[in-house]
Amino acid sequence: MELQETIRMQFKQNELEHNYYEMVKTITEIVKNNDWSISIDGEETDIIYLKPDFYNLSKNARKNLAKRMYYVDKKKTRKVINTFFLVAKRLGVIDKKVYIALGKKEREIQRKRKIWTIMRDKAEQALNEYKKEKGDFYKK
């Protein structure tokens, strides 16, 4: 916990740059462990090659970026990582759009889940039509 607090409180330019490269290493490990993919401007590549530019940031912007780094270190979720890269792009630290996407297996599972829900709804509709048609016919 102490390490995380220091990340949040270090917003000087050289500290921020060091923490940024540590975050990139952490994010790369998280992506490999979860079998996610990294896309930079729509192409799957590695984020190690991104060169940050911290020279034109105000103190408030550096604090905001340090806060996002803290959240990445604390939660390590895809949403928080994508938010970190979104804030970094808005602040002008990086000039490319970085997005962490789901892995192939997760995308396939979600696609099959959509198909299954559509088929389940059709089956429920067919059962309701059958019950309506049958009605009290066999109770005579």
Short mmCIF file of C-alpha atoms in Angstrom, two decimals:
data_model
loop_
_atom_site.label_atom_id
_atom_site.label_comp_id
_atom_site.label_asym_id
_atom_site.label_seq_id
_atom_site.Cartn_x
_atom_site.Cartn_y
_atom_site.Cartn_z
CA MET A 1 0.00 0.00 0.00
CA GLU A 2 2.86 2.37 0.76
CA LEU A 3 4.26 1.89 -2.73
CA GLN A 4 0.90 2.75 -4.28
CA GLU A 5 0.62 5.93 -2.26
CA THR A 6 4.08 7.03 -3.37
CA ILE A 7 3.11 6.52 -7.01
CA ARG A 8 0.17 8.84 -6.50
CA MET A 9 2.28 11.49 -4.77
CA GLN A 10 5.17 11.48 -7.26
CA PHE A 11 4.25 13.90 -9.98
CA LYS A 12 7.53 15.61 -10.78
CA GLN A 13 8.62 15.16 -14.36
CA ASN A 14 11.44 12.66 -13.85
CA GLU A 15 9.45 10.67 -11.25
CA LEU A 16 6.45 10.61 -13.54
CA GLU A 17 8.54 9.37 -16.44
CA HIS A 18 10.06 6.59 -14.32
CA ASN A 19 6.63 5.55 -13.04
CA TYR A 20 5.26 5.61 -16.59
CA TYR A 21 7.84 3.08 -17.77
CA GLU A 22 7.14 0.92 -14.71
CA MET A 23 3.42 1.08 -15.57
CA VAL A 24 4.16 0.01 -19.13
CA LYS A 25 6.02 -3.04 -17.81
CA THR A 26 3.16 -3.84 -15.42
CA ILE A 27 0.54 -3.42 -18.13
CA THR A 28 2.52 -5.65 -20.50
CA GLU A 29 2.61 -8.39 -17.85
CA ILE A 30 -1.12 -8.03 -17.16
CA VAL A 31 -1.92 -8.24 -20.87
CA LYS A 32 0.18 -11.39 -21.28
CA ASN A 33 -1.33 -13.05 -18.19
CA ASN A 34 -4.92 -12.36 -19.26
CA ASP A 35 -4.36 -13.14 -22.95
CA TRP A 36 -5.53 -9.68 -24.03
CA SER A 37 -4.29 -7.81 -27.07
CA ILE A 38 -2.84 -4.30 -27.34
CA SER A 39 -3.83 -2.21 -30.32
CA ILE A 40 -2.11 1.06 -31.16
CA ASP A 41 -4.01 3.07 -33.78
CA GLY A 42 -5.86 -0.11 -34.77
CA GLU A 43 -2.79 -2.32 -35.18
CA GLU A 44 -1.79 -5.01 -32.71
CA THR A 45 1.68 -4.12 -31.42
CA ASP A 46 3.59 -3.73 -28.16
CA ILE A 47 3.34 -0.59 -25.99
CA ILE A 48 7.05 -0.57 -25.15
CA TYR A 49 7.70 1.43 -28.32
CA LEU A 50 5.54 4.40 -27.23
CA LYS A 51 7.60 7.44 -26.37
CA PRO A 52 5.93 9.70 -23.79
CA ASP A 53 6.31 13.48 -23.72
CA PHE A 54 5.98 14.96 -20.21
CA TYR A 55 7.57 18.34 -20.97
CA ASN A 56 4.44 20.39 -21.69
CA LEU A 57 2.32 19.18 -18.78
CA SER A 58 1.08 21.48 -16.08
CA LYS A 59 1.28 20.42 -12.45
CA ASN A 60 -2.41 19.62 -12.40
CA ALA A 61 -2.07 17.45 -15.52
CA ARG A 62 0.90 15.61 -13.97
CA LYS A 63 -1.17 15.00 -10.83
CA ASN A 64 -4.01 13.63 -12.92
CA LEU A 65 -1.67 11.29 -14.78
CA ALA A 66 -0.08 10.15 -11.49
CA LYS A 67 -3.56 9.43 -10.13
CA ARG A 68 -4.36 7.28 -13.18
CA MET A 69 -1.08 5.38 -12.73
CA TYR A 70 -2.03 4.77 -9.12
CA TYR A 71 -5.39 3.33 -10.19
CA VAL A 72 -3.72 1.03 -12.73
CA ASP A 73 -1.36 -0.22 -10.04
CA LYS A 74 -4.23 -0.68 -7.58
CA LYS A 75 -6.96 -2.32 -9.70
CA LYS A 76 -5.25 -3.79 -12.78
CA THR A 77 -8.43 -4.07 -14.86
CA ARG A 78 -8.88 -3.51 -18.57
CA LYS A 79 -11.20 -0.55 -17.98
CA VAL A 80 -8.70 1.25 -15.73
CA ILE A 81 -5.82 0.58 -18.13
CA ASN A 82 -7.81 1.92 -21.09
CA THR A 83 -8.78 4.99 -19.05
CA PHE A 84 -5.11 5.58 -18.24
CA PHE A 85 -4.18 5.54 -21.93
CA LEU A 86 -7.16 7.76 -22.79
CA VAL A 87 -6.08 10.38 -20.23
CA ALA A 88 -2.46 10.13 -21.41
CA LYS A 89 -3.59 10.79 -25.00
CA ARG A 90 -5.84 13.71 -23.98
CA LEU A 91 -3.01 15.30 -22.03
CA GLY A 92 -0.65 14.90 -24.98
CA VAL A 93 1.72 12.49 -23.27
CA ILE A 94 1.30 9.94 -26.04
CA ASP A 95 0.19 10.76 -29.54
CA LYS A 96 -1.35 7.42 -30.52
CA LYS A 97 -4.59 5.76 -29.48
CA VAL A 98 -3.84 2.74 -27.31
CA TYR A 99 -6.58 0.22 -26.54
CA ILE A 100 -6.48 -3.05 -24.62
CA ALA A 101 -8.91 -5.47 -26.29
CA LEU A 102 -10.17 -8.84 -25.18
CA GLY A 103 -8.35 -11.96 -26.25
CA LYS A 104 -9.60 -14.24 -29.03
CA LYS A 105 -11.02 -16.81 -26.61
CA GLU A 106 -13.06 -14.20 -24.69
CA ARG A 107 -14.37 -12.66 -27.91
CA GLU A 108 -15.43 -16.10 -29.14
CA ILE A 109 -17.20 -16.83 -25.84
CA GLN A 110 -19.07 -13.51 -26.01
CA ARG A 111 -20.06 -14.15 -29.64
CA LYS A 112 -21.44 -17.59 -28.75
CA ARG A 113 -23.26 -16.12 -25.75
CA LYS A 114 -25.05 -13.65 -28.05
CA ILE A 115 -26.05 -16.48 -30.38
CA TRP A 116 -27.25 -18.55 -27.44
CA THR A 117 -29.44 -15.75 -26.05
CA ILE A 118 -31.03 -15.22 -29.48
CA MET A 119 -31.75 -18.93 -29.80
CA ARG A 120 -33.10 -19.11 -26.23
CA ASP A 121 -35.50 -16.26 -26.95
CA LYS A 122 -36.69 -18.02 -30.12
CA ALA A 123 -37.21 -21.25 -28.16
CA GLU A 124 -39.26 -19.42 -25.51
CA GLN A 125 -41.35 -17.80 -28.22
CA ALA A 126 -41.97 -21.17 -29.92
CA LEU A 127 -42.97 -22.72 -26.56
CA ASN A 128 -45.44 -19.91 -25.90
CA GLU A 129 -46.96 -20.34 -29.37
CA TYR A 130 -47.25 -24.09 -28.79
CA LYS A 131 -48.98 -23.62 -25.43
CA LYS A 132 -51.35 -21.05 -26.90
CA GLU A 133 -52.25 -23.36 -29.80
CA LYS A 134 -52.66 -26.41 -27.58
CA GLY A 135 -54.74 -24.55 -25.04
CA ASP A 136 -57.32 -26.88 -23.46
CA PHE A 137 -57.52 -29.27 -26.45
CA TYR A 138 -56.30 -32.37 -24.58
CA LYS A 139 -58.33 -31.70 -21.43
CA LYS A 140 -61.67 -32.74 -23.03
#
